[in-house]
mmCIF file of C-alpha atoms and ligand atoms in Angstrom:
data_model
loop_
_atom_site.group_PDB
_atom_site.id
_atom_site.type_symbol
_atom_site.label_atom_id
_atom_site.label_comp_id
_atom_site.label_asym_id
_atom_site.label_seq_id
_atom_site.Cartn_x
_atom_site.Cartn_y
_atom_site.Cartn_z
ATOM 1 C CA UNK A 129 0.000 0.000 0.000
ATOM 2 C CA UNK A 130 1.426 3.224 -0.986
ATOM 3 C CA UNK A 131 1.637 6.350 1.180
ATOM 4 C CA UNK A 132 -1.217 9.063 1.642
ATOM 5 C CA UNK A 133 0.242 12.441 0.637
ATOM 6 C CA UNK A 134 -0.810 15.548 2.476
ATOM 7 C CA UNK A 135 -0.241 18.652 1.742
ATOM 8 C CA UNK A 136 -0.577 21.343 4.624
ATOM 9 C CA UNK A 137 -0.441 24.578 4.211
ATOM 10 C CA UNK A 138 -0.435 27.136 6.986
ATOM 11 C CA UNK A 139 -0.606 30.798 6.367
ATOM 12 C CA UNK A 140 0.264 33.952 7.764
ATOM 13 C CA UNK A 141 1.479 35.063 11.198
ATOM 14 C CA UNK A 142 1.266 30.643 12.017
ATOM 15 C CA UNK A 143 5.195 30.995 11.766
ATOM 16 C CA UNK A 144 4.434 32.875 15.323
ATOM 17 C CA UNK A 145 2.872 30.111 16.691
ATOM 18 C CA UNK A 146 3.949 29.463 20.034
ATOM 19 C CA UNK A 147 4.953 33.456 20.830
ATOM 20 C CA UNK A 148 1.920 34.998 19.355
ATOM 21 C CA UNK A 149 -1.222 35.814 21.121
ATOM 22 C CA UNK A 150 -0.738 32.238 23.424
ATOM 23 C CA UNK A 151 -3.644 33.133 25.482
ATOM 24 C CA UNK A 152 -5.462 31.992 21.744
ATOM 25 C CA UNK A 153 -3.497 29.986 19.973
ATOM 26 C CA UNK A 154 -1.739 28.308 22.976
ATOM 27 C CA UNK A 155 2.012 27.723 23.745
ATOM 28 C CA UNK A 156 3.826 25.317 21.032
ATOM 29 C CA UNK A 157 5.669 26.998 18.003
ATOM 30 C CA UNK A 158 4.730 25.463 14.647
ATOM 31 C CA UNK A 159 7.890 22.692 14.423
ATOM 32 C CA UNK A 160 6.295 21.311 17.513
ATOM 33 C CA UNK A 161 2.852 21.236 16.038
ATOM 34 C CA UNK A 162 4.566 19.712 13.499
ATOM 35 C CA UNK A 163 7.063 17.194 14.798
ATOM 36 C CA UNK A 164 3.511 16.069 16.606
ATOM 37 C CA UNK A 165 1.855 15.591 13.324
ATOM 38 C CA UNK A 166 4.587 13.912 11.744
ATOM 39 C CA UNK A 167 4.694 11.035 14.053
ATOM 40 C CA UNK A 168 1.282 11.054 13.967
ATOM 41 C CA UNK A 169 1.350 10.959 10.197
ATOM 42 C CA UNK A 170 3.650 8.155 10.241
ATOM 43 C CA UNK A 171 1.495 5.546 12.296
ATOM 44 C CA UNK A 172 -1.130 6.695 9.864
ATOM 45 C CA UNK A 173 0.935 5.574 6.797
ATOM 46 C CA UNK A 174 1.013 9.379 5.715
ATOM 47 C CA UNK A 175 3.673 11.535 4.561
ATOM 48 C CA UNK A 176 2.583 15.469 5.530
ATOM 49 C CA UNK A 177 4.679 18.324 2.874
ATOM 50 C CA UNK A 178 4.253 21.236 4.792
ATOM 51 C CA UNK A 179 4.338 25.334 3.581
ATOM 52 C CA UNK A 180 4.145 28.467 5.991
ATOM 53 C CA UNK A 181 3.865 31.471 4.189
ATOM 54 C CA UNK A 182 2.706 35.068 5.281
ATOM 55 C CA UNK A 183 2.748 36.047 1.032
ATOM 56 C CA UNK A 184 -0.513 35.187 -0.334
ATOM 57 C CA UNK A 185 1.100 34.454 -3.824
ATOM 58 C CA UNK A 186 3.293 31.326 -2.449
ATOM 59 C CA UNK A 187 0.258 29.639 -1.076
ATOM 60 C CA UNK A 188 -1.845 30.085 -4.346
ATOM 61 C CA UNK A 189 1.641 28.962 -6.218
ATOM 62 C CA UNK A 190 1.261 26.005 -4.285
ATOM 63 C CA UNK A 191 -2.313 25.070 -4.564
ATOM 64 C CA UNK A 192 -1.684 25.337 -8.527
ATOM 65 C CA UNK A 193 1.267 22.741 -7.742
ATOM 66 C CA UNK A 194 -0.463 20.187 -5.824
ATOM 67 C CA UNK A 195 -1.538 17.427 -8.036
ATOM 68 C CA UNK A 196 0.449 14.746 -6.244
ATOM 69 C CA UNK A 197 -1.268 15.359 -3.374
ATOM 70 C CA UNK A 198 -4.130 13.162 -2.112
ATOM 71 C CA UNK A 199 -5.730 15.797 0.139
ATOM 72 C CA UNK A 200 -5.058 19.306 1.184
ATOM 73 C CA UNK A 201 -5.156 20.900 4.837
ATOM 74 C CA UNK A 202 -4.763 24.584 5.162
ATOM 75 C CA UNK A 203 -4.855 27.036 7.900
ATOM 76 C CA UNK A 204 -5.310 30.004 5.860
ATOM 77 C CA UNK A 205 -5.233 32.352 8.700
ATOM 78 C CA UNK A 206 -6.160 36.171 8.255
ATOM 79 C CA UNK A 207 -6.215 35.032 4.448
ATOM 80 C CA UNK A 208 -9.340 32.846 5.293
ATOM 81 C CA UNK A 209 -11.387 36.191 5.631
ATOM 82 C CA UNK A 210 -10.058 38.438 2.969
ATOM 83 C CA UNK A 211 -8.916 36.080 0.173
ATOM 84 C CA UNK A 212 -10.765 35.471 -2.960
ATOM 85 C CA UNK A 213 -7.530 34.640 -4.681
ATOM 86 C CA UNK A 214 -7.237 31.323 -2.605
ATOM 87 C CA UNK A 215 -10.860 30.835 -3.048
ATOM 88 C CA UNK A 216 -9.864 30.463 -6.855
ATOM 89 C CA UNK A 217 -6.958 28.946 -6.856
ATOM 90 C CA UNK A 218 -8.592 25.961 -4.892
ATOM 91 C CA UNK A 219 -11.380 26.524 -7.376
ATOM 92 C CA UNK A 220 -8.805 25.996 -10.006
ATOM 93 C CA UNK A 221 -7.838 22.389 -8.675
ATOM 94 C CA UNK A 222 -10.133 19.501 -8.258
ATOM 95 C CA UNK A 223 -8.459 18.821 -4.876
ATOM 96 C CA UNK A 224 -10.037 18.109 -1.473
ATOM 97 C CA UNK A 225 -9.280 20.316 1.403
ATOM 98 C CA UNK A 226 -9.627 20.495 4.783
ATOM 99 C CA UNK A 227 -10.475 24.412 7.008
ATOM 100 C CA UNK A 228 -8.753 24.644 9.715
ATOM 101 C CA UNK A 229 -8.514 27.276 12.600
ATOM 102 C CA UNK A 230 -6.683 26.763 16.103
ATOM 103 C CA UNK A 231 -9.493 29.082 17.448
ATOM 104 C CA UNK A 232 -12.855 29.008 17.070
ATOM 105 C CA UNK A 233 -13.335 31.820 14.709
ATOM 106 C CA UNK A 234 -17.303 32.130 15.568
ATOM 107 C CA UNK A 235 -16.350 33.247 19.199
ATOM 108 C CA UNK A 236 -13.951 35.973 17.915
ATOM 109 C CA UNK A 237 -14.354 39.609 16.505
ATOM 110 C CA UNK A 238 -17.468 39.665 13.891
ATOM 111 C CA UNK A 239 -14.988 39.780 10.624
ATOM 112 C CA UNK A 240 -13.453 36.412 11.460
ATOM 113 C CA UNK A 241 -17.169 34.797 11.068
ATOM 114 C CA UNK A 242 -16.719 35.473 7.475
ATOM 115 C CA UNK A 243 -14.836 32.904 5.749
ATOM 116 C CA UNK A 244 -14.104 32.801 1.756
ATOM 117 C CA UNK A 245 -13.244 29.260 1.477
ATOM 118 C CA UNK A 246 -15.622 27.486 3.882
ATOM 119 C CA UNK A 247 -18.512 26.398 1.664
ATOM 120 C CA UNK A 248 -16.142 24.921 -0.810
ATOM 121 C CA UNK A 249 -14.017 22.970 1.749
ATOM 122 C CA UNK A 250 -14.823 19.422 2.354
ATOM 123 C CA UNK A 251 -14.961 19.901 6.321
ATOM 124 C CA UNK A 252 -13.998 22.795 8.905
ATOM 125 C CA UNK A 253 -12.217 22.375 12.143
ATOM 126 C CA UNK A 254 -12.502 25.426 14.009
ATOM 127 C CA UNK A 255 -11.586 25.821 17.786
ATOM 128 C CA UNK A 256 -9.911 22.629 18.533
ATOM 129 C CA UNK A 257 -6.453 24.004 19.453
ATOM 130 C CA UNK A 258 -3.629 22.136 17.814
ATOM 131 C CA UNK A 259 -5.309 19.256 18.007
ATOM 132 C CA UNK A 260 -7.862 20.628 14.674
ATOM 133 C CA UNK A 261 -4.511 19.646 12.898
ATOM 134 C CA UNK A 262 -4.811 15.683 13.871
ATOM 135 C CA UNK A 263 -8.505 15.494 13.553
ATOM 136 C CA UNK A 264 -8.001 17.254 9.667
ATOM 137 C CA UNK A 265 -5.358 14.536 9.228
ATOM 138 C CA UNK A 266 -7.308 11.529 10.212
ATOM 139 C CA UNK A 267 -10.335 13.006 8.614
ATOM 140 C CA UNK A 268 -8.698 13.493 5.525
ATOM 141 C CA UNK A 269 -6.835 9.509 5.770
ATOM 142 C CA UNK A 270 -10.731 7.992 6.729
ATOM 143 C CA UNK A 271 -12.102 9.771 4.052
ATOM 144 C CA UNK A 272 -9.193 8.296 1.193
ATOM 145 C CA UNK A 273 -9.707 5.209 2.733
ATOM 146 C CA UNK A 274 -12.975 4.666 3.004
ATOM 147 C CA UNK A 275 -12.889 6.189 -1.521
ATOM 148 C CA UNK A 276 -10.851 3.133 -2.290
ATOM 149 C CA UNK A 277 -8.137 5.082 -3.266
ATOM 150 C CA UNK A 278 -5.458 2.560 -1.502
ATOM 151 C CA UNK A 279 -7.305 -0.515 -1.514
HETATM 152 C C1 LIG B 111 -6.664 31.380 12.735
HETATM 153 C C2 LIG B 111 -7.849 32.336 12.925
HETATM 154 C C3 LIG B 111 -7.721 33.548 12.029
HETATM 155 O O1 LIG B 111 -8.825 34.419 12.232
HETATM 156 C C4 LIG B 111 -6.446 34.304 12.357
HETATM 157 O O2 LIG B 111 -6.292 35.386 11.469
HETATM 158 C C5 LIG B 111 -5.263 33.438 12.361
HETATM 159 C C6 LIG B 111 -5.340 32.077 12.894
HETATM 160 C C7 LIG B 111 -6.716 30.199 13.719
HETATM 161 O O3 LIG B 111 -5.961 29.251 13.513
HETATM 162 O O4 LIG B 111 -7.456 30.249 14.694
HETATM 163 O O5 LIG B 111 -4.163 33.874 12.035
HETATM 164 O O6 LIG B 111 -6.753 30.832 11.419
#
């Protein structure tokens, strides 16, 4: 059986994780979030590619360039209220992808309700902590599973 291929992307300001606003988004810095995942990832028989990026550009660059990826999980961060451009770059792909948000954005400031790539995720994982990362991942490996796409 060959390996699932994830792609996650996380977007601006996540490169702060672990300094930035910890009260919210908690205390571990992104290559612990990731080293986490990894492992996780492993048992899993998954291999995660991962992207930070605070330029909106890379992250659409990267969408364009993920056809050997099974499944997509993005934390698109501030760009999850204001972009349209990732909206159509993920338009652009026939990819499935996976919302998610450390916080729950519905219990923040009113513009954070409003996201432009919900409705054409396949699933959003909002206020979880860290964990939303895992639960995206095994999500994503359930959901390639249970397509036949290994079997
Ligand atoms: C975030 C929520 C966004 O509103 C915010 O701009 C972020 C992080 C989250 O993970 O909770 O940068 O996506």
């Amino acid at each position: 059986m060959s390996q699932f291929n994830i792609l996650l992307l996380n977007g601006p300001n996540l490169n702060l994780l672990g300094k930035r606003e910890s009260n919210i988004y908690g205390n571990k810095n992104l290559n612990d979030v990731l080293d986490i995942l990894k492992k996780k990832a492993n048992k899993m028989n998954a291999k995660i590619t991962h992207l930070q990026s605070n330029a909106e550009h890379i992250l659409v660059e990267k969408i364009h360039q993920s056809q050997d990826f099974d499944y997509i999980i993005i934390n698109p961060a501030a760009f999850t209220h204001t972009s349209i451009a990732l909206r159509d770059a993920f338009l652009s792909i026939k990819k499935p992808f996976i919302e998610v948000h450390i916080s729950n954005i519905y219990a923040r400031e009113k513009f954070r309700k409003k996201s432009f790539l919900s409705d054409i995720s396949n699933g959003v994982i909002s206020g979880f902590g860290i964990e939303g990362y895992y639960w995206a991942l095994k999500t994503a490996i359930n959901r390639l599973i249970i397509n036949n796409k290994y079997n």
